[in-house]
Short mmCIF file of C-alpha atoms and ligand atoms in Angstrom, two decimals:
data_model
loop_
_atom_site.label_atom_id
_atom_site.label_comp_id
_atom_site.label_asym_id
_atom_site.label_seq_id
_atom_site.Cartn_x
_atom_site.Cartn_y
_atom_site.Cartn_z
CA MET A 12 40.61 37.49 15.05
CA ASN A 13 38.43 35.00 13.64
CA VAL A 14 34.98 34.77 15.09
CA ALA A 15 32.18 32.38 15.29
CA PHE A 16 28.74 33.12 16.53
CA ILE A 17 26.24 30.45 17.54
CA GLY A 18 22.71 31.23 18.04
CA LEU A 19 21.01 33.69 15.73
CA GLY A 20 17.84 34.48 17.76
CA ALA A 21 16.07 37.89 18.38
CA ILE A 22 19.07 39.48 19.94
CA GLY A 23 22.02 37.19 18.70
CA THR A 24 21.11 38.09 15.04
CA PRO A 25 21.77 41.97 15.38
CA MET A 26 24.86 41.21 17.66
CA ALA A 27 26.42 39.10 15.00
CA ARG A 28 25.39 41.61 12.36
CA ARG A 29 27.56 44.25 14.41
CA VAL A 30 30.50 41.77 14.61
CA ALA A 31 30.39 41.13 10.71
CA GLU A 32 30.00 45.00 10.25
CA ALA A 33 32.97 45.70 12.41
CA GLY A 34 35.13 43.75 9.90
CA PHE A 35 35.81 40.37 11.86
CA PRO A 36 35.97 37.27 9.68
CA LEU A 37 32.81 35.53 10.91
CA ALA A 38 31.39 31.88 10.59
CA VAL A 39 27.73 31.27 11.92
CA TRP A 40 25.82 28.27 13.05
CA ASN A 41 22.10 28.10 13.98
CA ARG A 42 19.93 25.36 14.80
CA THR A 43 17.30 26.28 12.41
CA THR A 44 19.67 26.24 9.29
CA SER A 45 17.71 28.84 7.26
CA ARG A 46 18.33 31.38 9.68
CA ALA A 47 22.00 30.94 9.36
CA HIS A 48 21.95 31.17 5.41
CA GLU A 49 19.70 34.26 5.49
CA PHE A 50 22.12 35.71 7.82
CA ALA A 51 25.34 34.78 5.64
CA ALA A 52 23.49 35.98 2.50
CA ALA A 53 22.97 39.44 4.08
CA THR A 54 26.58 39.81 5.40
CA LYS A 55 29.82 38.58 4.72
CA ALA A 56 29.62 35.71 7.25
CA HIS A 57 29.89 31.90 6.42
CA ALA A 58 27.18 29.67 7.31
CA GLU A 59 28.58 26.28 8.69
CA PRO A 60 26.56 22.88 8.83
CA THR A 61 27.57 22.12 12.51
CA PRO A 62 29.01 23.87 15.48
CA ALA A 63 32.24 22.06 15.15
CA ASP A 64 32.56 23.47 11.72
CA ALA A 65 31.68 27.02 12.78
CA VAL A 66 34.24 27.29 15.39
CA ARG A 67 37.21 25.48 13.79
CA ASP A 68 39.10 28.54 12.74
CA ALA A 69 37.82 30.81 15.49
CA ASP A 70 39.73 32.80 18.21
CA VAL A 71 36.61 34.00 19.71
CA VAL A 72 33.44 31.90 19.77
CA ILE A 73 30.35 33.71 21.04
CA THR A 74 27.04 31.61 22.05
CA CYS A 75 23.68 33.39 22.35
CA LEU A 76 21.19 30.62 23.31
CA PRO A 77 18.29 30.77 25.92
CA ASN A 78 20.08 29.44 28.75
CA SER A 79 23.28 27.63 29.96
CA PRO A 80 21.90 24.15 29.58
CA GLU A 81 21.55 24.60 26.07
CA VAL A 82 25.06 25.77 25.69
CA LEU A 83 26.42 22.81 27.90
CA SER A 84 24.27 20.62 25.38
CA LEU A 85 26.37 21.70 22.19
CA LEU A 86 29.84 20.91 23.77
CA ASP A 87 29.77 17.15 23.09
CA GLY A 88 29.26 14.94 20.22
CA GLU A 89 30.91 14.40 16.91
CA HIS A 90 29.61 17.79 15.58
CA GLY A 91 30.00 19.61 19.14
CA LEU A 92 31.98 22.70 19.95
CA LEU A 93 34.62 20.62 21.66
CA ALA A 94 35.35 18.60 18.47
CA GLY A 95 36.10 22.05 16.90
CA LEU A 96 37.56 24.31 19.22
CA LYS A 97 41.33 25.03 18.97
CA ARG A 98 43.54 25.49 21.98
CA GLY A 99 43.98 29.02 23.08
CA ALA A 100 40.47 29.95 21.58
CA THR A 101 37.93 31.71 24.02
CA LEU A 102 34.15 31.11 24.37
CA VAL A 103 32.26 34.12 25.27
CA ASP A 104 28.78 33.06 26.20
CA CYS A 105 26.39 36.09 26.00
CA THR A 106 23.51 33.84 27.06
CA SER A 107 21.84 35.25 29.97
CA GLY A 108 22.82 32.09 31.92
CA GLU A 109 23.11 29.84 35.11
CA PRO A 110 26.31 30.96 37.24
CA ALA A 111 26.84 27.15 38.27
CA THR A 112 26.46 25.81 34.80
CA SER A 113 28.70 28.43 33.45
CA ARG A 114 31.21 27.34 36.08
CA VAL A 115 30.90 23.67 34.75
CA ILE A 116 31.15 24.69 31.02
CA ALA A 117 34.29 26.64 32.05
CA GLN A 118 35.84 23.64 33.75
CA ARG A 119 35.33 21.40 30.79
CA LEU A 120 36.86 24.10 28.21
CA ARG A 121 39.92 24.51 30.48
CA GLN A 122 40.82 20.89 30.19
CA GLN A 123 40.93 21.41 26.34
CA GLY A 124 43.00 24.69 26.60
CA VAL A 125 40.03 26.92 25.96
CA ASP A 126 39.10 30.09 27.95
CA PHE A 127 35.60 31.07 29.17
CA ILE A 128 33.81 34.03 30.09
CA ASP A 129 30.33 34.40 30.75
CA ALA A 130 29.22 37.78 29.22
CA PRO A 131 25.36 38.23 29.20
CA VAL A 132 23.97 41.65 27.65
CA SER A 133 21.39 44.25 28.42
CA GLY A 134 19.74 46.93 26.17
CA GLY A 135 17.49 44.81 24.20
CA VAL A 136 17.28 44.34 20.39
CA SER A 137 17.20 48.05 19.81
CA GLY A 138 20.61 48.39 21.86
CA ALA A 139 22.05 45.39 19.79
CA GLU A 140 21.21 47.03 16.73
CA LYS A 141 22.86 50.18 17.63
CA GLY A 142 25.93 48.61 19.31
CA ALA A 143 24.88 49.85 22.76
CA LEU A 144 24.57 47.02 24.86
CA THR A 145 25.84 46.70 28.40
CA VAL A 146 27.85 43.46 28.64
CA MET A 147 28.55 42.09 32.02
CA VAL A 148 31.57 39.76 32.27
CA GLY A 149 32.53 36.94 34.59
CA GLY A 150 36.05 35.29 34.24
CA ASP A 151 39.50 36.24 33.91
CA ALA A 152 40.12 40.02 33.36
CA SER A 153 42.99 39.37 31.10
CA VAL A 154 40.76 37.22 28.93
CA LEU A 155 38.14 40.02 28.89
CA GLU A 156 41.03 42.24 27.57
CA ARG A 157 41.95 39.94 24.89
CA VAL A 158 38.25 39.69 23.55
CA ARG A 159 37.29 43.24 24.24
CA PRO A 160 37.79 44.45 20.60
CA VAL A 161 35.05 41.86 19.62
CA LEU A 162 32.87 42.70 22.33
CA GLN A 163 32.88 46.44 21.44
CA SER A 164 31.40 45.68 18.16
CA PHE A 165 28.04 45.37 19.85
CA GLY A 166 28.65 46.54 23.59
CA GLN A 167 29.06 50.20 24.82
CA LYS A 168 29.60 49.48 28.46
CA ILE A 169 31.84 46.62 29.10
CA VAL A 170 32.22 45.77 32.75
CA HIS A 171 34.30 42.87 34.48
CA CYS A 172 32.03 41.81 37.31
CA GLY A 173 34.09 39.19 39.07
CA ALA A 174 34.90 35.33 38.47
CA VAL A 175 33.04 33.14 36.03
CA GLY A 176 29.35 33.27 36.75
CA ALA A 177 29.34 36.63 38.07
CA GLY A 178 28.13 38.03 34.87
CA ASP A 179 25.19 35.64 34.89
CA ALA A 180 24.44 36.33 38.61
CA LEU A 181 24.29 40.20 37.86
CA LYS A 182 22.23 39.75 34.79
CA ALA A 183 19.75 37.53 36.59
CA VAL A 184 19.37 40.12 39.53
CA ASN A 185 19.18 42.97 36.76
CA ASN A 186 16.29 41.12 34.97
CA ALA A 187 14.50 40.13 38.32
CA LEU A 188 14.36 44.06 39.19
CA LEU A 189 12.93 44.63 35.55
CA ALA A 190 10.33 41.83 36.44
CA VAL A 191 9.45 43.38 39.72
CA HIS A 192 8.98 46.84 38.00
CA ILE A 193 6.89 45.71 35.25
CA TRP A 194 4.40 43.73 37.65
CA SER A 195 4.39 46.22 40.26
CA ALA A 196 3.65 49.15 37.85
CA ALA A 197 0.79 47.05 36.28
CA GLU A 198 -0.76 46.44 39.58
CA GLY A 199 -0.36 50.02 40.47
CA LEU A 200 -1.90 51.40 37.32
CA ALA A 201 -4.80 48.87 37.21
CA LEU A 202 -5.87 49.97 40.59
CA LEU A 203 -5.43 53.74 39.63
CA ALA A 204 -7.63 53.18 36.76
CA LYS A 205 -10.28 51.85 39.06
CA GLU A 206 -9.63 54.93 41.05
CA GLY A 207 -10.34 57.05 37.95
CA VAL A 208 -6.76 58.15 37.31
CA SER A 209 -5.79 57.47 33.86
CA ALA A 210 -2.50 55.70 33.12
CA LYS A 211 -1.11 58.71 31.03
CA VAL A 212 -1.63 60.99 33.93
CA ALA A 213 -0.31 58.40 36.50
CA LEU A 214 2.97 58.08 34.54
CA ASP A 215 3.36 61.57 33.96
CA VAL A 216 3.24 61.94 37.78
CA ILE A 217 5.31 58.79 38.60
CA ASN A 218 7.93 59.60 35.94
CA ALA A 219 8.73 63.04 37.47
CA SER A 220 8.58 61.29 41.13
CA SER A 221 10.36 58.56 43.07
CA GLY A 222 8.39 55.72 41.91
CA ARG A 223 9.59 55.87 38.27
CA SER A 224 11.80 53.00 36.63
CA ASN A 225 12.68 51.94 33.04
CA ALA A 226 9.17 50.34 33.07
CA SER A 227 7.30 53.51 33.61
CA MET A 228 9.49 55.63 31.74
CA ASN A 229 9.94 53.65 28.59
CA LEU A 230 8.07 50.17 28.52
CA PHE A 231 4.67 51.37 29.56
CA PRO A 232 4.50 54.46 27.40
CA GLU A 233 5.92 52.79 24.30
CA ARG A 234 4.37 49.41 24.58
CA VAL A 235 1.40 49.43 26.79
CA LEU A 236 -0.41 52.74 26.43
CA THR A 237 -0.08 52.15 22.74
CA ARG A 238 -1.22 48.78 22.70
CA ALA A 239 1.69 47.93 20.54
CA PHE A 240 3.23 45.23 22.53
CA PRO A 241 6.29 44.51 20.04
CA ARG A 242 7.75 41.04 20.43
CA THR A 243 11.46 41.82 21.12
CA PHE A 244 12.14 39.72 24.45
CA ARG A 245 10.11 36.56 25.13
CA LEU A 246 8.27 36.49 28.34
CA ALA A 247 9.43 32.83 28.72
CA LEU A 248 13.16 34.08 28.68
CA LEU A 249 12.24 36.77 31.57
CA ASP A 250 10.55 33.84 33.54
CA LYS A 251 13.86 32.06 33.21
CA ASP A 252 15.97 35.03 34.15
CA VAL A 253 13.80 35.64 37.45
CA GLY A 254 13.88 31.97 38.22
CA ILE A 255 17.74 31.97 38.25
CA ALA A 256 17.82 34.89 40.51
CA ALA A 257 15.33 32.95 42.87
CA ALA A 258 17.27 29.70 42.75
CA VAL A 259 20.72 31.41 43.53
CA ALA A 260 19.06 33.33 46.31
CA SER A 261 17.87 29.66 47.59
CA ALA A 262 21.24 27.81 46.98
CA ASP A 263 22.93 30.71 48.79
CA ALA A 264 20.54 30.72 51.80
CA ILE A 265 19.36 34.34 51.08
CA PRO A 266 15.89 34.94 52.24
CA ALA A 267 14.43 36.62 49.23
CA PRO A 268 10.63 36.34 49.59
CA VAL A 269 10.11 39.39 46.62
CA LEU A 270 12.33 37.37 44.29
CA GLN A 271 10.50 33.89 45.00
CA LEU A 272 7.12 35.67 44.69
CA THR A 273 8.12 37.27 41.48
CA SER A 274 9.44 34.10 40.15
CA ALA A 275 6.13 32.38 40.73
CA LEU A 276 4.10 35.19 39.21
CA TRP A 277 6.11 34.96 36.01
CA LYS A 278 5.81 31.40 35.87
CA THR A 279 2.02 31.88 36.09
CA ALA A 280 2.17 34.43 33.25
CA HIS A 281 4.38 32.25 31.23
CA ASN A 282 1.98 29.25 31.63
CA ALA A 283 -0.95 31.57 30.61
CA LEU A 284 0.50 33.52 27.73
CA GLY A 285 2.86 30.69 26.02
CA GLU A 286 6.34 30.75 24.49
CA VAL A 287 6.29 33.56 21.80
CA ALA A 288 4.24 36.14 23.99
CA ASP A 289 6.47 39.17 24.89
CA HIS A 290 7.78 39.88 28.29
CA VAL A 291 5.52 43.07 28.48
CA GLU A 292 2.36 41.20 27.58
CA ALA A 293 2.40 39.93 31.25
CA VAL A 294 0.52 43.31 31.73
CA LYS A 295 -2.48 41.84 29.78
CA LEU A 296 -2.65 39.14 32.32
CA ILE A 297 -2.84 41.67 35.25
CA GLU A 298 -5.52 43.71 33.46
CA GLN A 299 -7.52 40.60 32.88
CA TRP A 300 -7.22 39.86 36.72
CA ALA A 301 -8.08 43.49 37.53
CA GLY A 302 -10.89 43.84 34.74
CA VAL A 303 -9.36 47.03 33.57
CA GLU A 304 -7.26 48.04 30.52
CA ILE A 305 -4.25 50.34 31.31
CA ALA A 306 -4.84 53.09 28.84
P1 LIG B 1375 15.69 33.54 20.83
O1 LIG B 1375 14.45 32.61 21.63
O2 LIG B 1375 15.01 34.62 19.94
O3 LIG B 1375 16.70 32.71 20.25
C1 LIG B 1375 17.03 31.53 20.83
C2 LIG B 1375 18.20 31.08 20.04
O4 LIG B 1375 18.79 29.88 20.46
C3 LIG B 1375 17.82 30.81 18.44
O5 LIG B 1375 19.12 30.85 17.64
C4 LIG B 1375 17.57 29.32 18.48
O6 LIG B 1375 17.66 28.41 17.50
C5 LIG B 1375 18.93 28.79 19.59
N1 LIG B 1375 18.61 27.51 20.55
C6 LIG B 1375 17.58 27.45 21.16
N2 LIG B 1375 17.56 26.15 21.79
C7 LIG B 1375 18.54 25.59 21.21
C8 LIG B 1375 19.35 24.49 21.42
N3 LIG B 1375 18.77 23.32 22.34
N4 LIG B 1375 20.26 24.04 20.68
C9 LIG B 1375 20.86 25.02 19.91
N5 LIG B 1375 20.50 26.22 19.57
C10 LIG B 1375 19.09 26.52 20.23
O7 LIG B 1375 16.28 34.23 22.14
P2 LIG B 1375 16.90 35.69 22.21
O8 LIG B 1375 17.77 35.81 20.86
O9 LIG B 1375 15.85 36.75 22.45
O10 LIG B 1375 17.80 35.38 23.60
C11 LIG B 1375 19.02 34.97 23.52
C12 LIG B 1375 19.74 35.15 24.95
O11 LIG B 1375 19.83 36.52 25.20
C13 LIG B 1375 18.77 34.60 26.19
O12 LIG B 1375 19.59 33.86 27.19
C14 LIG B 1375 18.04 35.77 26.59
O13 LIG B 1375 17.67 35.90 27.93
C15 LIG B 1375 19.15 37.07 26.23
N6 LIG B 1375 18.68 38.39 26.21
C16 LIG B 1375 17.80 38.50 25.03
C17 LIG B 1375 17.41 39.91 24.89
C18 LIG B 1375 16.38 40.19 24.09
O14 LIG B 1375 15.80 41.59 24.05
N7 LIG B 1375 15.72 39.46 23.23
C19 LIG B 1375 17.88 40.87 25.67
C20 LIG B 1375 19.09 40.58 26.72
C21 LIG B 1375 19.32 39.27 26.72
P3 LIG B 1375 16.47 28.32 16.47
O15 LIG B 1375 16.48 29.47 15.51
O16 LIG B 1375 16.52 27.14 15.84
O17 LIG B 1375 15.15 28.36 17.35
#
Protein backbone atom coordinates (compact mmCIF):
# COMPACT_ATOMS: atom_id res chain seq x y z
CA MET A 1 0.00 0.00 0.00
CA ASN A 2 1.26 3.46 -0.90
CA VAL A 3 0.80 5.87 1.99
CA ALA A 4 0.66 9.67 2.20
CA PHE A 5 1.05 11.55 5.48
CA ILE A 6 -0.23 15.12 5.87
CA GLY A 7 0.80 17.10 8.97
CA LEU A 8 4.25 16.61 10.45
CA GLY A 9 3.65 18.18 13.86
CA ALA A 10 4.73 17.04 17.33
CA ILE A 11 2.94 13.69 17.07
CA GLY A 12 2.53 13.44 13.29
CA THR A 13 6.29 13.30 12.79
CA PRO A 14 6.99 10.20 14.92
CA MET A 15 3.84 8.51 13.53
CA ALA A 16 4.98 9.13 9.95
CA ARG A 17 8.48 7.92 10.84
CA ARG A 18 6.98 4.63 12.07
CA VAL A 19 5.06 4.26 8.78
CA ALA A 20 8.29 4.82 6.80
CA GLU A 21 10.24 2.41 9.02
CA ALA A 22 7.55 -0.26 8.52
CA GLY A 23 8.49 -0.18 4.82
CA PHE A 24 5.42 1.50 3.28
CA PRO A 25 6.26 3.76 0.30
CA LEU A 26 5.52 7.19 1.79
CA ALA A 27 4.84 10.69 0.45
CA VAL A 28 4.55 13.58 2.92
CA TRP A 29 3.21 17.11 2.85
CA ASN A 30 3.44 19.75 5.57
CA ARG A 31 2.28 23.37 5.53
CA THR A 32 5.73 24.54 6.61
CA THR A 33 7.69 22.98 3.74
CA SER A 34 11.04 22.83 5.52
CA ARG A 35 9.65 20.27 8.00
CA ALA A 36 8.64 17.96 5.16
CA HIS A 37 12.08 18.26 3.55
CA GLU A 38 13.84 17.56 6.85
CA PHE A 39 11.62 14.50 7.32
CA ALA A 40 12.30 13.24 3.79
CA ALA A 41 16.04 13.71 4.24
CA ALA A 42 15.97 11.56 7.39
CA THR A 43 13.78 8.78 5.92
CA LYS A 44 12.98 7.19 2.55
CA ALA A 45 9.85 9.39 2.17
CA HIS A 46 9.24 11.89 -0.65
CA ALA A 47 8.32 15.46 0.28
CA GLU A 48 5.67 16.80 -2.09
CA PRO A 49 4.86 20.47 -2.84
CA THR A 50 1.05 20.25 -2.45
CA PRO A 51 -1.54 18.05 -0.70
CA ALA A 52 -2.82 16.92 -4.14
CA ASP A 53 0.67 15.81 -5.20
CA ALA A 54 1.22 13.95 -1.92
CA VAL A 55 -1.94 11.84 -2.22
CA ARG A 56 -1.97 11.16 -5.99
CA ASP A 57 -0.61 7.58 -5.77
CA ALA A 58 -1.77 6.87 -2.23
CA ASP A 59 -4.00 3.97 -1.21
CA VAL A 60 -4.04 5.26 2.36
CA VAL A 61 -3.83 8.94 3.30
CA ILE A 62 -3.22 9.86 6.94
CA THR A 63 -3.99 13.37 8.16
CA CYS A 64 -2.83 14.65 11.58
CA LEU A 65 -3.74 18.33 11.96
CA PRO A 66 -4.89 20.40 14.96
CA ASN A 67 -8.64 20.00 14.37
CA SER A 68 -11.21 18.84 11.79
CA PRO A 69 -11.82 22.30 10.24
CA GLU A 70 -8.16 22.32 9.14
CA VAL A 71 -8.67 18.91 7.49
CA LEU A 72 -11.87 20.14 5.82
CA SER A 73 -10.02 23.23 4.55
CA LEU A 74 -7.46 21.02 2.77
CA LEU A 75 -10.08 19.20 0.67
CA ASP A 76 -10.82 21.86 -1.95
CA GLY A 77 -8.92 23.91 -4.48
CA GLU A 78 -6.56 23.20 -7.34
CA HIS A 79 -3.95 21.71 -4.97
CA GLY A 80 -6.37 20.26 -2.42
CA LEU A 81 -6.77 16.63 -1.38
CA LEU A 82 -9.84 16.06 -3.58
CA ALA A 83 -7.84 17.12 -6.64
CA GLY A 84 -5.37 14.30 -6.02
CA LEU A 85 -7.21 11.46 -4.26
CA LYS A 86 -7.89 8.37 -6.40
CA ARG A 87 -11.11 6.36 -6.25
CA GLY A 88 -10.84 3.48 -3.80
CA ALA A 89 -8.35 5.30 -1.55
CA THR A 90 -8.98 5.70 2.18
CA LEU A 91 -8.45 8.84 4.23
CA VAL A 92 -7.55 8.04 7.84
CA ASP A 93 -7.88 11.18 9.94
CA CYS A 94 -5.71 10.87 13.06
CA THR A 95 -6.57 14.41 14.11
CA SER A 96 -8.38 14.66 17.47
CA GLY A 97 -11.36 16.21 15.75
CA GLU A 98 -15.02 17.07 15.84
CA PRO A 99 -17.52 14.23 15.19
CA ALA A 100 -19.93 16.41 13.17
CA THR A 101 -17.16 17.79 10.93
CA SER A 102 -15.80 14.27 10.38
CA ARG A 103 -19.25 13.25 9.15
CA VAL A 104 -19.20 16.16 6.66
CA ILE A 105 -15.71 15.16 5.45
CA ALA A 106 -16.80 11.50 5.08
CA GLN A 107 -19.79 12.59 3.00
CA ARG A 108 -17.65 14.80 0.71
CA LEU A 109 -15.14 11.97 0.15
CA ARG A 110 -17.84 9.35 -0.46
CA GLN A 111 -19.05 11.42 -3.44
CA GLN A 112 -15.60 10.88 -4.96
CA GLY A 113 -15.39 7.15 -4.15
CA VAL A 114 -12.98 7.65 -1.24
CA ASP A 115 -13.50 5.99 2.16
CA PHE A 116 -13.00 7.82 5.45
CA ILE A 117 -12.37 6.79 9.04
CA ASP A 118 -11.69 9.05 12.00
CA ALA A 119 -8.81 7.53 13.94
CA PRO A 120 -7.55 9.81 16.72
CA VAL A 121 -4.69 8.50 18.84
CA SER A 122 -3.65 8.51 22.48
CA GLY A 123 -0.31 7.80 24.10
CA GLY A 124 1.63 10.98 23.43
CA VAL A 125 4.83 11.61 21.53
CA SER A 126 6.69 8.86 23.43
CA GLY A 127 3.93 6.37 22.57
CA ALA A 128 4.16 7.38 18.90
CA GLU A 129 7.96 6.92 18.91
CA LYS A 130 7.55 3.39 20.32
CA GLY A 131 4.65 2.44 18.02
CA ALA A 132 2.52 2.02 21.14
CA LEU A 133 -0.41 4.38 20.49
CA THR A 134 -4.04 3.56 21.15
CA VAL A 135 -6.09 4.26 18.01
CA MET A 136 -9.86 4.79 18.33
CA VAL A 137 -11.67 4.36 15.03
CA GLY A 138 -15.02 5.56 13.73
CA GLY A 139 -16.33 4.32 10.38
CA ASP A 140 -16.87 1.09 8.50
CA ALA A 141 -15.23 -1.90 10.24
CA SER A 142 -14.28 -3.34 6.82
CA VAL A 143 -12.43 -0.11 5.92
CA LEU A 144 -10.51 -0.33 9.21
CA GLU A 145 -9.50 -3.92 8.43
CA ARG A 146 -8.18 -2.82 5.03
CA VAL A 147 -5.92 -0.13 6.50
CA ARG A 148 -5.08 -1.89 9.79
CA PRO A 149 -1.54 -2.93 8.62
CA VAL A 150 -0.67 0.76 8.19
CA LEU A 151 -2.18 1.75 11.56
CA GLN A 152 -0.22 -1.07 13.21
CA SER A 153 3.03 0.72 12.38
CA PHE A 154 2.25 3.27 15.13
CA GLY A 155 -0.72 1.74 16.99
CA GLN A 156 -0.63 -1.08 19.50
CA LYS A 157 -4.30 -1.09 20.52
CA ILE A 158 -6.61 -0.36 17.59
CA VAL A 159 -10.29 -0.32 18.50
CA HIS A 160 -13.36 0.03 16.28
CA CYS A 161 -15.66 2.36 18.28
CA GLY A 162 -18.67 2.86 16.00
CA ALA A 163 -19.76 4.91 12.99
CA VAL A 164 -17.86 7.93 11.59
CA GLY A 165 -17.35 10.42 14.45
CA ALA A 166 -17.28 7.78 17.20
CA GLY A 167 -13.47 7.88 17.44
CA ASP A 168 -13.51 11.67 17.71
CA ALA A 169 -16.21 11.60 20.39
CA LEU A 170 -14.34 9.02 22.46
CA LYS A 171 -11.06 10.90 22.12
CA ALA A 172 -12.70 14.17 23.25
CA VAL A 173 -14.12 12.46 26.34
CA ASN A 174 -10.79 10.78 27.11
CA ASN A 175 -8.97 14.10 26.94
CA ALA A 176 -11.67 15.86 28.96
CA LEU A 177 -10.96 13.28 31.70
CA LEU A 178 -7.23 14.03 31.40
CA ALA A 179 -8.02 17.75 31.75
CA VAL A 180 -10.20 17.14 34.84
CA HIS A 181 -7.50 14.96 36.42
CA ILE A 182 -4.67 17.46 35.87
CA TRP A 183 -6.72 20.41 37.12
CA SER A 184 -8.19 18.69 40.17
CA ALA A 185 -4.86 17.12 41.15
CA ALA A 186 -3.20 20.54 40.99
CA GLU A 187 -5.93 22.13 43.16
CA GLY A 188 -5.64 19.28 45.66
CA LEU A 189 -1.84 19.37 45.83
CA ALA A 190 -1.91 23.18 46.20
CA LEU A 191 -4.19 22.99 49.23
CA LEU A 192 -2.10 20.16 50.70
CA ALA A 193 1.02 22.33 50.32
CA LYS A 194 -0.75 25.04 52.39
CA GLU A 195 -1.64 22.31 54.93
CA GLY A 196 2.05 21.41 55.20
CA VAL A 197 1.95 18.17 53.16
CA SER A 198 4.63 18.00 50.47
CA ALA A 199 3.58 16.95 46.97
CA LYS A 200 6.02 14.04 47.13
CA VAL A 201 4.34 12.61 50.26
CA ALA A 202 0.86 13.38 48.91
CA LEU A 203 1.51 11.59 45.60
CA ASP A 204 3.10 8.64 47.40
CA VAL A 205 -0.17 8.18 49.32
CA ILE A 206 -2.62 9.07 46.50
CA ASN A 207 -0.86 6.73 44.07
CA ALA A 208 -1.44 3.87 46.53
CA SER A 209 -5.04 4.99 47.10
CA SER A 210 -8.29 5.47 45.23
CA GLY A 211 -7.71 9.03 43.94
CA ARG A 212 -4.85 8.08 41.60
CA SER A 213 -4.82 8.79 37.86
CA ASN A 214 -2.36 9.03 34.99
CA ALA A 215 -1.88 12.65 36.08
CA SER A 216 -0.95 11.71 39.65
CA MET A 217 1.04 8.60 38.70
CA ASN A 218 3.01 9.94 35.74
CA LEU A 219 2.52 13.58 34.79
CA PHE A 220 3.03 15.18 38.22
CA PRO A 221 6.06 13.06 39.29
CA GLU A 222 7.79 13.34 35.90
CA ARG A 223 6.90 16.87 34.82
CA VAL A 224 5.73 19.02 37.78
CA LEU A 225 7.84 17.88 40.75
CA THR A 226 10.94 17.92 38.53
CA ARG A 227 9.88 21.38 37.17
CA ALA A 228 10.80 19.95 33.73
CA PHE A 229 7.45 20.76 32.02
CA PRO A 230 8.54 19.28 28.65
CA ARG A 231 6.55 20.60 25.67
CA THR A 232 5.01 17.50 24.03
CA PHE A 233 1.28 18.29 23.76
CA ARG A 234 0.16 21.88 23.47
CA LEU A 235 -2.25 23.24 26.06
CA ALA A 236 -4.11 24.88 23.16
CA LEU A 237 -4.89 21.40 21.78
CA LEU A 238 -6.18 20.10 25.12
CA ASP A 239 -8.37 23.22 25.41
CA LYS A 240 -9.70 22.35 21.93
CA ASP A 241 -10.40 18.73 23.00
CA VAL A 242 -12.30 19.68 26.17
CA GLY A 243 -14.20 22.24 24.11
CA ILE A 244 -15.23 19.49 21.67
CA ALA A 245 -16.49 17.28 24.53
CA ALA A 246 -18.45 20.18 26.06
CA ALA A 247 -19.90 21.17 22.67
CA VAL A 248 -20.98 17.60 21.88
CA ALA A 249 -22.65 17.35 25.31
CA SER A 250 -24.54 20.59 24.59
CA ALA A 251 -25.53 19.47 21.09
CA ASP A 252 -26.79 16.15 22.49
CA ALA A 253 -28.63 17.97 25.34
CA ILE A 254 -26.61 16.05 27.95
CA PRO A 255 -26.33 18.04 31.20
CA ALA A 256 -22.56 18.10 31.83
CA PRO A 257 -21.67 20.83 34.35
CA VAL A 258 -18.22 19.38 35.08
CA LEU A 259 -17.31 19.23 31.38
CA GLN A 260 -18.60 22.78 30.79
CA LEU A 261 -16.66 24.17 33.78
CA THR A 262 -13.53 22.25 32.80
CA SER A 263 -13.78 23.68 29.29
CA ALA A 264 -14.08 27.23 30.70
CA LEU A 265 -11.06 26.70 32.99
CA TRP A 266 -8.83 25.37 30.19
CA LYS A 267 -9.87 28.28 27.97
CA THR A 268 -8.73 30.63 30.74
CA ALA A 269 -5.41 28.76 30.97
CA HIS A 270 -5.01 28.84 27.19
CA ASN A 271 -5.57 32.62 27.15
CA ALA A 272 -3.13 33.13 30.04
CA LEU A 273 -0.34 30.80 28.83
CA GLY A 274 -0.56 31.12 25.04
CA GLU A 275 -0.11 28.85 22.03
CA VAL A 276 3.17 27.09 22.74
CA ALA A 277 2.71 26.15 26.42
CA ASP A 278 2.45 22.43 27.20
CA HIS A 279 -0.82 21.13 28.69
CA VAL A 280 0.79 20.35 32.06
CA GLU A 281 1.89 23.99 32.36
CA ALA A 282 -1.72 24.80 33.38
CA VAL A 283 -0.48 23.70 36.82
CA LYS A 284 1.63 26.88 36.92
CA LEU A 285 -1.54 28.99 36.70
CA ILE A 286 -3.15 27.11 39.59
CA GLU A 287 0.08 27.54 41.61
CA GLN A 288 -0.02 31.27 40.85
CA TRP A 289 -3.66 31.57 41.97
CA ALA A 290 -2.91 29.59 45.16
CA GLY A 291 0.39 31.35 45.90
CA VAL A 292 2.23 28.01 46.37
CA GLU A 293 4.57 25.82 44.36
CA ILE A 294 3.72 22.14 44.01
CA ALA A 295 7.08 20.61 44.93
P1 LIG B 1 1.19 20.42 16.33
O1 LIG B 1 0.62 21.72 16.68
O2 LIG B 1 2.55 20.05 16.83
O3 LIG B 1 1.23 20.23 14.73
C1 LIG B 1 0.14 20.59 13.94
C2 LIG B 1 0.39 20.19 12.50
O4 LIG B 1 -0.71 20.64 11.70
C3 LIG B 1 1.64 20.83 11.89
O5 LIG B 1 2.16 19.95 10.93
C4 LIG B 1 1.07 22.08 11.23
O6 LIG B 1 1.86 22.56 10.17
C5 LIG B 1 -0.23 21.54 10.70
N1 LIG B 1 -1.25 22.57 10.49
C6 LIG B 1 -1.76 23.42 11.40
N2 LIG B 1 -2.72 24.19 10.85
C7 LIG B 1 -2.78 23.83 9.54
C8 LIG B 1 -3.58 24.26 8.45
N3 LIG B 1 -4.51 25.23 8.60
N4 LIG B 1 -3.38 23.68 7.25
C9 LIG B 1 -2.46 22.72 7.10
N5 LIG B 1 -1.66 22.25 8.09
C10 LIG B 1 -1.85 22.81 9.30
O7 LIG B 1 0.11 19.33 16.78
P2 LIG B 1 0.33 17.81 17.23
O8 LIG B 1 1.16 17.10 16.22
O9 LIG B 1 0.72 17.77 18.66
O10 LIG B 1 -1.20 17.30 17.18
C11 LIG B 1 -1.83 16.91 15.97
C12 LIG B 1 -3.17 16.26 16.35
O11 LIG B 1 -2.91 15.12 17.18
C13 LIG B 1 -4.08 17.20 17.17
O12 LIG B 1 -5.41 16.97 16.84
C14 LIG B 1 -3.79 16.78 18.61
O13 LIG B 1 -4.87 17.12 19.47
C15 LIG B 1 -3.57 15.28 18.44
N6 LIG B 1 -2.76 14.63 19.47
C16 LIG B 1 -1.55 15.14 19.87
C17 LIG B 1 -0.82 14.48 20.87
C18 LIG B 1 0.52 14.97 21.35
O14 LIG B 1 1.04 14.40 22.34
N7 LIG B 1 1.14 15.98 20.74
C19 LIG B 1 -1.34 13.26 21.52
C20 LIG B 1 -2.57 12.78 20.96
C21 LIG B 1 -3.27 13.46 20.01
P3 LIG B 1 3.09 23.57 10.42
O15 LIG B 1 4.30 22.71 10.58
O16 LIG B 1 3.10 24.40 9.20
O17 LIG B 1 2.76 24.39 11.65
